[in-house]
């Protein structure tokens, strides 16, 4: 869990780039419908809209690459850019080795087959996160490697990207066999629920959201298994032209994305600690706006899925429940991008659309339910959603007794048994967080003599030094002393 929460924290940086992209794309689609529906881009307004869509898509379409670099830097011991470079090398290695062109040379790969489709979707957030983890772990392990004199140029940080490349080759070899099996299993599941009516649509919605962290949710856009709910809807067909109620696999997402996410976001903001509410508002509120306008939900989802994975499962379950209800009530709408206000407006005039006015009562219900469930779960189980980190509220008021940060760092280092006893260094808003090798070498009195407010030891290997808002300066000096 500690590893997962560290991953969640590392994702905050790339996730912070996404909300503005979603808002830009929503505005762009509204100004230039042809970017979504097809047709020529004419007039100044449509050209501006097209420009905004492309600007937002520049990052949204390459989100996996942002995750690779962000996780690489964020999970490295001292947040060094070398880890980001190693993560990029890993990403390029894996995605190239597992591209359809490369795989077709190594094994039989028929175009249109499940395996072909699987490898054609290899550039996804899951692979980006794996590449980031590889880059960070290789940096942490090999950043101080000393090689023989004749290879000394590649010593230390210069060898990190090389090691990450080698590890990526091994990982790619494993994924060469595992990835298509996993993908085929998901396709089989999709085929199994395709004929189950409203319940099947609910199961689909649940797995669609649940698979977001792994980048495999797109397998449930039913074109993959030949159903094509989306394409038939936007081609102007009706339920009479297909074997299912057209639009049923898309409709349930609208109340959840447009109203459910803002409700959950409000719960997160109100549950945030008082000294961190502004930070939570900046991240979560903008994510809720992008979800409402154009259905870009990743900024919201990646903000908490690794910090509170159990809550994310509940979030996916709410999608499933609301989809069953939405389909049963006869609400039908479709999306060509995602289930936001923009697509709702554009799809309302299509032949398969039905009872779109139900978005108001369904949306109000979704807002209330998402809010109540999230607020209860966060407070009841003390979930670490954005704005609820472990440091106490009053720690921001702590004043470090000694502003000689180098001296403070030296005393703390002596108190934890020297640099050889330190495994990793990190910090939050007020605490220096250390992982040590031998807990018997820790001298709390020595640490407190540096003028810090206190020492917390959650486990035998974890030592947290309460410093206050100047912790970053002490952490920087501490890292220098440990090199």
Coordinates of C-alpha atoms in Angstrom, one line a residue:
X1 CA 0.0 0.0 0.0
X2 CA 2.9 2.4 0.8
X3 CA 4.3 1.8 -2.7
X4 CA 0.8 2.4 -4.3
X5 CA 0.4 5.6 -2.4
X6 CA 3.8 6.8 -3.4
X7 CA 2.8 6.0 -7.0
X8 CA -0.4 8.0 -6.5
X9 CA 1.6 11.0 -5.2
X10 CA 3.9 10.8 -8.2
X11 CA 1.0 10.9 -10.6
X12 CA -0.2 14.3 -9.2
X13 CA 2.3 16.2 -11.4
X14 CA 1.2 14.8 -14.8
X15 CA -2.5 14.8 -13.7
X16 CA -2.2 18.5 -13.0
X17 CA -1.6 19.1 -16.7
X18 CA -4.8 17.5 -17.8
X19 CA -7.8 19.5 -16.5
X20 CA -7.1 22.6 -18.6
X21 CA -6.7 20.3 -21.7
X22 CA -10.2 18.9 -21.1
X23 CA -11.7 22.4 -20.7
X24 CA -10.0 23.6 -23.9
X25 CA -11.3 20.6 -25.8
X26 CA -14.8 21.1 -24.5
X27 CA -14.8 24.7 -25.6
X28 CA -13.2 23.8 -28.9
X29 CA -15.9 21.2 -29.7
X30 CA -18.6 23.7 -28.9
X31 CA -17.1 26.2 -31.3
X32 CA -16.2 23.7 -34.0
X33 CA -18.6 20.7 -34.1
X34 CA -17.0 19.4 -37.3
X35 CA -14.0 18.3 -35.3
X36 CA -16.3 15.8 -33.7
X37 CA -18.9 15.1 -36.3
X38 CA -16.8 15.5 -39.5
X39 CA -16.9 18.1 -42.2
X40 CA -15.0 21.1 -43.3
X41 CA -13.7 23.7 -40.8
X42 CA -14.9 27.1 -42.0
X43 CA -15.0 30.5 -40.5
X44 CA -12.9 32.2 -37.8
X45 CA -14.9 30.8 -34.9
X46 CA -14.6 27.2 -36.1
X47 CA -10.9 27.7 -36.8
X48 CA -10.4 28.9 -33.2
X49 CA -12.4 25.9 -31.9
X50 CA -10.3 23.5 -34.0
X51 CA -7.1 25.2 -32.6
X52 CA -8.4 24.7 -29.0
X53 CA -9.2 21.0 -29.6
X54 CA -5.8 20.3 -31.0
X55 CA -4.1 22.2 -28.1
X56 CA -6.0 20.2 -25.5
X57 CA -5.5 16.9 -27.4
X58 CA -1.8 17.5 -27.5
X59 CA -1.5 16.3 -23.9
X60 CA -4.7 14.2 -23.6
X61 CA -3.7 12.0 -26.6
X62 CA -0.2 11.5 -25.1
X63 CA -1.3 11.1 -21.5
X64 CA 0.6 7.8 -21.2
X65 CA 3.9 9.5 -22.0
X66 CA 3.2 12.1 -19.4
X67 CA 2.6 9.4 -16.8
X68 CA 5.9 7.6 -17.8
X69 CA 8.0 10.7 -17.2
X70 CA 6.0 11.9 -14.2
X71 CA 6.1 8.6 -12.4
X72 CA 9.8 8.2 -13.2
X73 CA 10.7 11.6 -11.6
X74 CA 8.1 11.4 -8.8
X75 CA 9.1 7.9 -7.5
X76 CA 12.8 8.5 -7.7
X77 CA 14.6 9.1 -4.3
X78 CA 15.5 12.7 -5.0
X79 CA 13.1 13.5 -7.9
X80 CA 16.0 13.6 -10.3
X81 CA 15.4 14.2 -14.0
X82 CA 17.6 11.3 -14.8
X83 CA 14.8 9.0 -13.7
X84 CA 12.5 10.7 -16.1
X85 CA 14.9 10.2 -18.9
X86 CA 15.2 6.5 -18.0
X87 CA 11.4 6.2 -17.9
X88 CA 11.2 7.8 -21.4
X89 CA 13.8 5.3 -22.6
X90 CA 11.8 2.5 -21.1
X91 CA 8.6 3.7 -22.7
X92 CA 10.2 4.0 -26.2
X93 CA 11.7 0.6 -25.8
X94 CA 8.5 -1.2 -24.7
X95 CA 6.2 0.5 -27.1
X96 CA 8.5 -0.1 -30.1
X97 CA 9.2 -3.7 -29.2
X98 CA 5.5 -4.5 -28.8
X99 CA 4.3 -2.5 -31.8
X100 CA 2.3 -4.5 -34.3
X101 CA 5.1 -4.1 -36.8
X102 CA 7.8 -5.6 -34.5
X103 CA 5.5 -8.3 -33.0
X104 CA 4.4 -9.5 -36.5
X105 CA 8.1 -10.4 -37.2
X106 CA 8.4 -12.5 -34.0
X107 CA 5.0 -14.3 -34.2
X108 CA 2.0 -14.8 -36.4
X109 CA -0.1 -11.7 -36.2
X110 CA -3.2 -11.5 -38.5
X111 CA -4.6 -8.0 -39.0
X112 CA -7.9 -7.7 -37.3
X113 CA -7.2 -10.6 -34.8
X114 CA -7.6 -10.1 -31.1
X115 CA -3.8 -10.2 -30.7
X116 CA -3.3 -7.6 -33.4
X117 CA -5.8 -5.3 -31.7
X118 CA -4.1 -5.9 -28.4
X119 CA -0.7 -4.8 -29.6
X120 CA -2.1 -1.9 -31.6
X121 CA -3.3 -0.5 -28.2
X122 CA 0.1 -0.9 -26.4
X123 CA 0.6 2.9 -26.0
X124 CA -1.7 3.2 -23.0
X125 CA -1.4 4.6 -19.5
X126 CA -0.7 1.2 -17.9
X127 CA 2.5 0.8 -20.0
X128 CA 3.4 4.4 -19.2
X129 CA 3.1 3.8 -15.5
X130 CA 5.2 0.6 -15.9
X131 CA 7.9 2.5 -17.8
X132 CA 7.9 5.2 -15.1
X133 CA 8.3 2.6 -12.3
X134 CA 11.1 1.0 -14.2
X135 CA 12.9 4.3 -14.7
X136 CA 12.5 5.2 -11.0
X137 CA 13.5 1.9 -9.6
X138 CA 16.6 1.7 -11.8
X139 CA 17.6 5.2 -10.8
X140 CA 17.2 4.4 -7.1
X141 CA 19.2 1.2 -7.4
X142 CA 22.0 2.2 -9.8
X143 CA 22.4 6.0 -9.5
X144 CA 25.6 5.5 -7.5
X145 CA 27.0 2.5 -9.4
X146 CA 30.8 2.6 -9.8
X147 CA 32.2 0.8 -12.9
X148 CA 35.8 -0.2 -13.8
X149 CA 38.0 2.6 -15.0
X150 CA 37.7 1.7 -18.6
X151 CA 33.9 2.0 -18.3
X152 CA 33.9 4.9 -15.8
X153 CA 32.2 7.3 -18.2
X154 CA 29.0 5.2 -17.7
X155 CA 29.3 5.2 -13.9
X156 CA 26.6 6.7 -11.7
X157 CA 23.6 8.3 -13.2
X158 CA 24.8 7.8 -16.8
X159 CA 24.2 4.0 -16.5
X160 CA 20.6 4.4 -15.3
X161 CA 19.0 4.7 -18.7
X162 CA 21.1 1.8 -20.0
X163 CA 19.9 -0.4 -17.2
X164 CA 16.3 0.7 -17.7
X165 CA 16.6 -0.3 -21.3
X166 CA 17.8 -3.8 -20.5
X167 CA 15.0 -4.2 -17.9
X168 CA 12.5 -3.0 -20.5
X169 CA 13.6 -5.6 -22.9
X170 CA 12.9 -8.3 -20.3
X171 CA 9.5 -6.8 -19.5
X172 CA 8.7 -6.6 -23.2
X173 CA 9.5 -10.3 -23.6
X174 CA 7.1 -11.1 -20.8
X175 CA 4.4 -8.8 -22.1
X176 CA 4.8 -10.4 -25.6
X177 CA 2.9 -13.4 -24.2
X178 CA 0.9 -11.9 -21.3
X179 CA -0.6 -8.9 -23.0
X180 CA -2.6 -10.6 -25.7
X181 CA -3.9 -13.2 -23.2
X182 CA -5.1 -10.5 -20.9
X183 CA -6.7 -8.5 -23.8
X184 CA -8.4 -11.7 -25.1
X185 CA -9.8 -12.4 -21.7
X186 CA -11.4 -8.9 -21.6
X187 CA -12.8 -9.3 -25.1
X188 CA -14.4 -12.6 -24.0
X189 CA -15.9 -10.9 -21.0
X190 CA -17.3 -8.2 -23.2
X191 CA -18.9 -10.8 -25.5
X192 CA -20.4 -12.6 -22.5
X193 CA -22.2 -9.5 -21.2
X194 CA -23.3 -8.2 -24.6
X195 CA -26.7 -9.9 -24.5
X196 CA -27.6 -9.2 -20.9
X197 CA -29.6 -6.0 -21.4
X198 CA -29.5 -3.3 -18.8
X199 CA -27.6 -5.5 -16.4
X200 CA -24.9 -6.2 -19.0
X201 CA -24.6 -2.4 -19.7
X202 CA -24.1 -1.9 -16.0
X203 CA -21.4 -4.6 -15.8
X204 CA -19.8 -3.0 -18.8
X205 CA -19.7 0.5 -17.2
X206 CA -18.2 -1.0 -14.0
X207 CA -15.4 -2.7 -15.8
X208 CA -14.9 0.3 -18.2
X209 CA -14.1 2.5 -15.2
X210 CA -12.3 -0.2 -13.3
X211 CA -9.8 -0.7 -16.1
X212 CA -8.9 3.0 -16.5
X213 CA -5.7 2.6 -14.5
X214 CA -4.5 -0.1 -16.8
X215 CA -5.5 1.6 -20.0
X216 CA -7.6 -1.4 -21.0
X217 CA -11.0 0.2 -20.8
X218 CA -11.0 0.8 -24.5
X219 CA -11.5 -2.9 -25.1
X220 CA -15.1 -2.4 -23.9
X221 CA -15.9 0.2 -26.6
X222 CA -17.8 -2.6 -28.3
X223 CA -16.3 -2.0 -31.8
X224 CA -13.6 -4.3 -30.5
X225 CA -15.9 -7.3 -30.4
X226 CA -18.0 -6.2 -33.4
X227 CA -21.0 -4.6 -31.6
X228 CA -20.3 -1.0 -32.4
X229 CA -22.8 0.9 -30.2
X230 CA -21.0 4.1 -30.8
X231 CA -20.6 3.9 -34.6
X232 CA -24.2 2.8 -35.2
X233 CA -25.5 5.6 -33.0
X234 CA -23.6 8.3 -34.8
X235 CA -24.4 6.9 -38.2
X236 CA -28.0 7.9 -37.6
X237 CA -29.4 4.4 -37.1
X238 CA -32.0 3.3 -34.5
X239 CA -32.6 0.2 -32.4
X240 CA -34.5 -1.3 -35.2
X241 CA -31.3 -1.5 -37.2
X242 CA -29.4 -3.5 -34.6
X243 CA -30.0 -6.4 -32.2
X244 CA -29.8 -4.3 -29.0
X245 CA -31.2 -1.0 -27.6
X246 CA -28.9 1.4 -29.4
X247 CA -27.0 3.8 -27.1
X248 CA -27.4 1.6 -24.0
X249 CA -23.7 1.2 -23.5
X250 CA -23.0 4.9 -23.6
X251 CA -26.0 6.5 -21.9
X252 CA -25.2 5.6 -18.3
X253 CA -22.0 7.6 -18.4
X254 CA -23.6 11.0 -18.8
X255 CA -25.2 11.4 -15.3
X256 CA -22.0 10.0 -13.7
X257 CA -19.5 12.2 -15.6
X258 CA -21.6 15.4 -15.8
X259 CA -23.0 15.3 -12.2
X260 CA -21.6 12.4 -10.3
X261 CA -18.0 13.5 -10.5
X262 CA -18.7 17.1 -9.4
X263 CA -20.6 15.6 -6.4
X264 CA -17.6 13.4 -5.5
X265 CA -15.3 16.4 -6.1
X266 CA -17.3 18.5 -3.6
X267 CA -17.0 15.7 -1.1
X268 CA -13.3 15.6 -1.5
X269 CA -12.9 19.3 -1.2
X270 CA -15.0 19.5 1.9
X271 CA -13.2 16.6 3.4
X272 CA -9.7 18.1 2.8
X273 CA -7.8 19.5 5.7
X274 CA -8.2 23.2 6.3
X275 CA -4.7 24.1 5.4
X276 CA -4.9 22.1 2.1
X277 CA -8.3 23.1 0.9
X278 CA -7.0 25.6 -1.7
X279 CA -4.7 22.9 -3.1
X280 CA -7.6 20.4 -3.3
X281 CA -9.8 23.0 -5.0
X282 CA -7.2 23.8 -7.6
X283 CA -6.8 20.2 -8.6
X284 CA -10.3 18.6 -8.0
X285 CA -12.5 21.5 -9.0
X286 CA -10.9 22.0 -12.4
X287 CA -11.1 18.2 -13.0
X288 CA -14.8 18.3 -12.2
X289 CA -15.3 21.1 -14.7
X290 CA -13.5 19.2 -17.5
X291 CA -15.6 16.1 -16.7
X292 CA -18.9 18.1 -16.9
X293 CA -18.0 20.0 -20.1
X294 CA -16.5 17.3 -22.2
X295 CA -16.3 14.1 -20.2
X296 CA -12.5 14.1 -19.6
X297 CA -12.4 12.2 -16.3
X298 CA -8.8 11.1 -16.0
X299 CA -7.7 14.2 -14.1
X300 CA -10.2 13.3 -11.4
X301 CA -9.7 9.6 -11.5
X302 CA -5.9 9.5 -11.4
X303 CA -6.0 12.1 -8.6
X304 CA -7.2 9.5 -6.1
X305 CA -7.2 6.0 -7.6
X306 CA -3.8 5.1 -6.2
X307 CA -4.2 7.1 -3.0
X308 CA -7.6 5.4 -2.2
X309 CA -7.9 2.3 -4.4
X310 CA -10.9 0.9 -2.4
X311 CA -12.8 4.1 -3.0
X312 CA -12.0 3.8 -6.7
X313 CA -13.7 0.4 -6.8
X314 CA -16.8 2.0 -5.2
X315 CA -16.6 4.8 -7.8
X316 CA -16.7 2.2 -10.6
X317 CA -19.5 0.4 -8.9
X318 CA -21.6 3.6 -8.8
X319 CA -21.1 3.8 -12.6
X320 CA -22.5 0.3 -13.0
X321 CA -25.5 1.0 -10.8
X322 CA -26.4 4.3 -12.5
X323 CA -26.0 2.7 -15.9
X324 CA -28.6 0.0 -15.1
X325 CA -31.0 2.7 -13.9
X326 CA -30.4 5.0 -16.8
X327 CA -30.9 2.2 -19.4
X328 CA -34.0 0.9 -17.6
X329 CA -35.6 4.4 -17.6
X330 CA -35.1 4.8 -21.4
X331 CA -32.6 7.7 -21.4
X332 CA -30.5 7.4 -24.6
X333 CA -27.6 9.6 -25.7
X334 CA -24.3 8.9 -27.4
X335 CA -20.8 10.3 -27.4
X336 CA -18.1 10.4 -30.0
X337 CA -15.5 11.7 -27.5
X338 CA -16.9 11.2 -24.0
X339 CA -20.0 11.7 -22.0
X340 CA -19.9 15.4 -21.2
X341 CA -22.3 18.3 -21.9
X342 CA -20.9 18.9 -25.4
X343 CA -21.6 15.4 -26.6
X344 CA -25.0 15.4 -25.0
X345 CA -26.0 18.5 -26.9
X346 CA -24.7 17.1 -30.2
X347 CA -26.2 13.7 -29.8
X348 CA -29.7 14.8 -28.7
X349 CA -30.8 15.4 -32.3
X350 CA -29.8 12.0 -33.6
X351 CA -32.6 9.3 -34.3
X352 CA -31.5 6.9 -31.5
X353 CA -31.5 9.6 -28.8
X354 CA -34.4 9.3 -26.4
X355 CA -35.7 11.1 -23.2
X356 CA -32.6 13.3 -22.9
X357 CA -34.6 15.5 -20.5
X358 CA -34.0 12.8 -17.9
X359 CA -30.4 14.0 -17.6
X360 CA -31.7 16.5 -15.0
X361 CA -33.3 14.2 -12.5
X362 CA -30.7 11.5 -13.2
X363 CA -27.9 14.1 -12.8
X364 CA -29.3 15.4 -9.5
X365 CA -29.6 11.9 -8.2
X366 CA -26.0 11.1 -9.3
X367 CA -24.7 14.3 -7.7
X368 CA -26.3 13.5 -4.4
X369 CA -25.4 9.8 -4.3
X370 CA -21.8 10.3 -5.4
X371 CA -21.4 13.2 -2.8
X372 CA -22.9 11.2 0.1
X373 CA -21.0 8.0 -0.7
X374 CA -17.6 9.8 -1.2
X375 CA -18.1 12.0 1.9
X376 CA -19.0 9.1 4.1
X377 CA -16.2 6.8 2.9
X378 CA -13.5 9.5 3.1
X379 CA -14.4 10.6 6.6
X380 CA -15.4 7.2 8.0
X381 CA -12.2 5.4 6.8
X382 CA -9.9 8.4 6.8
X383 CA -9.0 7.8 3.1
X384 CA -6.0 9.7 1.8
X385 CA -7.7 11.6 -1.0
X386 CA -6.1 14.9 -2.2
X387 CA -5.8 17.3 0.7
X388 CA -5.8 14.6 3.4
X389 CA -2.1 13.7 3.7
X390 CA -0.8 12.3 6.9
X391 CA 0.7 15.4 8.4
X392 CA -1.5 17.1 11.0
X393 CA -3.3 20.4 10.4
X394 CA -1.4 22.2 13.2
X395 CA 2.0 21.2 11.8
X396 CA 1.8 24.1 9.3
X397 CA 2.1 26.4 12.3
X398 CA 5.3 24.8 13.5
X399 CA 8.3 27.1 13.5
X400 CA 11.7 25.5 13.1
X401 CA 13.9 26.7 16.0
X402 CA 17.0 26.9 13.9
X403 CA 17.0 28.3 10.4
X404 CA 20.4 27.0 9.6
X405 CA 19.0 24.2 7.4
X406 CA 22.4 22.6 6.8
X407 CA 23.0 22.3 10.6
X408 CA 19.5 21.0 11.2
X409 CA 20.0 18.4 8.4
X410 CA 23.3 17.3 9.9
X411 CA 21.9 16.8 13.3
X412 CA 18.9 14.8 12.0
X413 CA 21.2 12.7 9.9
X414 CA 23.3 11.9 12.9
X415 CA 20.2 11.1 14.9
X416 CA 19.0 8.5 12.3
X417 CA 22.4 6.7 12.3
X418 CA 24.2 8.4 9.4
X419 CA 23.7 8.2 5.7
X420 CA 24.6 4.5 5.5
X421 CA 21.4 3.9 7.6
X422 CA 19.1 5.8 5.2
X423 CA 17.3 3.9 2.5
X424 CA 15.1 6.7 1.1
X425 CA 14.3 10.3 1.6
X426 CA 11.0 12.1 0.9
X427 CA 9.0 15.0 2.4
X428 CA 5.4 16.2 2.5
X429 CA 4.2 19.7 3.4
X430 CA 5.5 19.6 7.0
X431 CA 7.4 16.3 7.5
X432 CA 10.8 14.9 6.5
X433 CA 9.9 11.2 5.7
X434 CA 12.8 8.7 6.0
X435 CA 13.1 5.0 5.6
X436 CA 16.0 3.6 7.6
X437 CA 17.7 0.2 7.7
X438 CA 18.4 -0.3 11.4
X439 CA 15.8 1.2 13.8
X440 CA 18.1 0.6 16.8
X441 CA 20.5 3.3 15.5
X442 CA 17.8 6.1 15.7
X443 CA 18.3 8.6 18.6
X444 CA 15.1 10.6 18.9
X445 CA 16.7 13.0 21.5
X446 CA 19.5 13.8 19.1
X447 CA 17.0 14.5 16.3
X448 CA 14.9 16.8 18.5
X449 CA 18.0 18.7 19.5
X450 CA 18.0 20.1 16.0
X451 CA 15.0 22.3 16.9
X452 CA 12.4 20.2 15.2
X453 CA 8.9 19.9 16.6
X454 CA 8.8 16.1 17.0
X455 CA 9.6 12.7 15.7
X456 CA 7.0 10.1 14.6
X457 CA 7.9 6.4 14.0
X458 CA 4.9 4.7 12.3
X459 CA 6.9 1.5 11.9
X460 CA 10.4 0.1 12.6
X461 CA 11.8 1.3 9.3
X462 CA 9.9 4.7 9.0
X463 CA 11.0 7.8 10.7
X464 CA 9.0 11.1 10.2
X465 CA 10.6 14.3 11.5
X466 CA 8.1 17.2 12.0
X467 CA 9.8 20.3 10.8
X468 CA 7.0 22.6 9.5
X469 CA 6.6 24.4 6.2
X470 CA 10.3 24.9 5.9
X471 CA 10.8 21.1 5.5
X472 CA 11.7 21.4 1.8
X473 CA 14.9 23.4 2.6
X474 CA 15.9 20.8 5.2
X475 CA 15.1 17.9 2.9
X476 CA 17.3 19.5 0.2
X477 CA 20.2 19.8 2.5
X478 CA 19.6 16.3 3.9
X479 CA 19.8 14.8 0.4
X480 CA 23.1 16.6 -0.3
X481 CA 24.6 15.2 2.9
X482 CA 23.5 11.6 1.9
X483 CA 25.1 11.7 -1.5

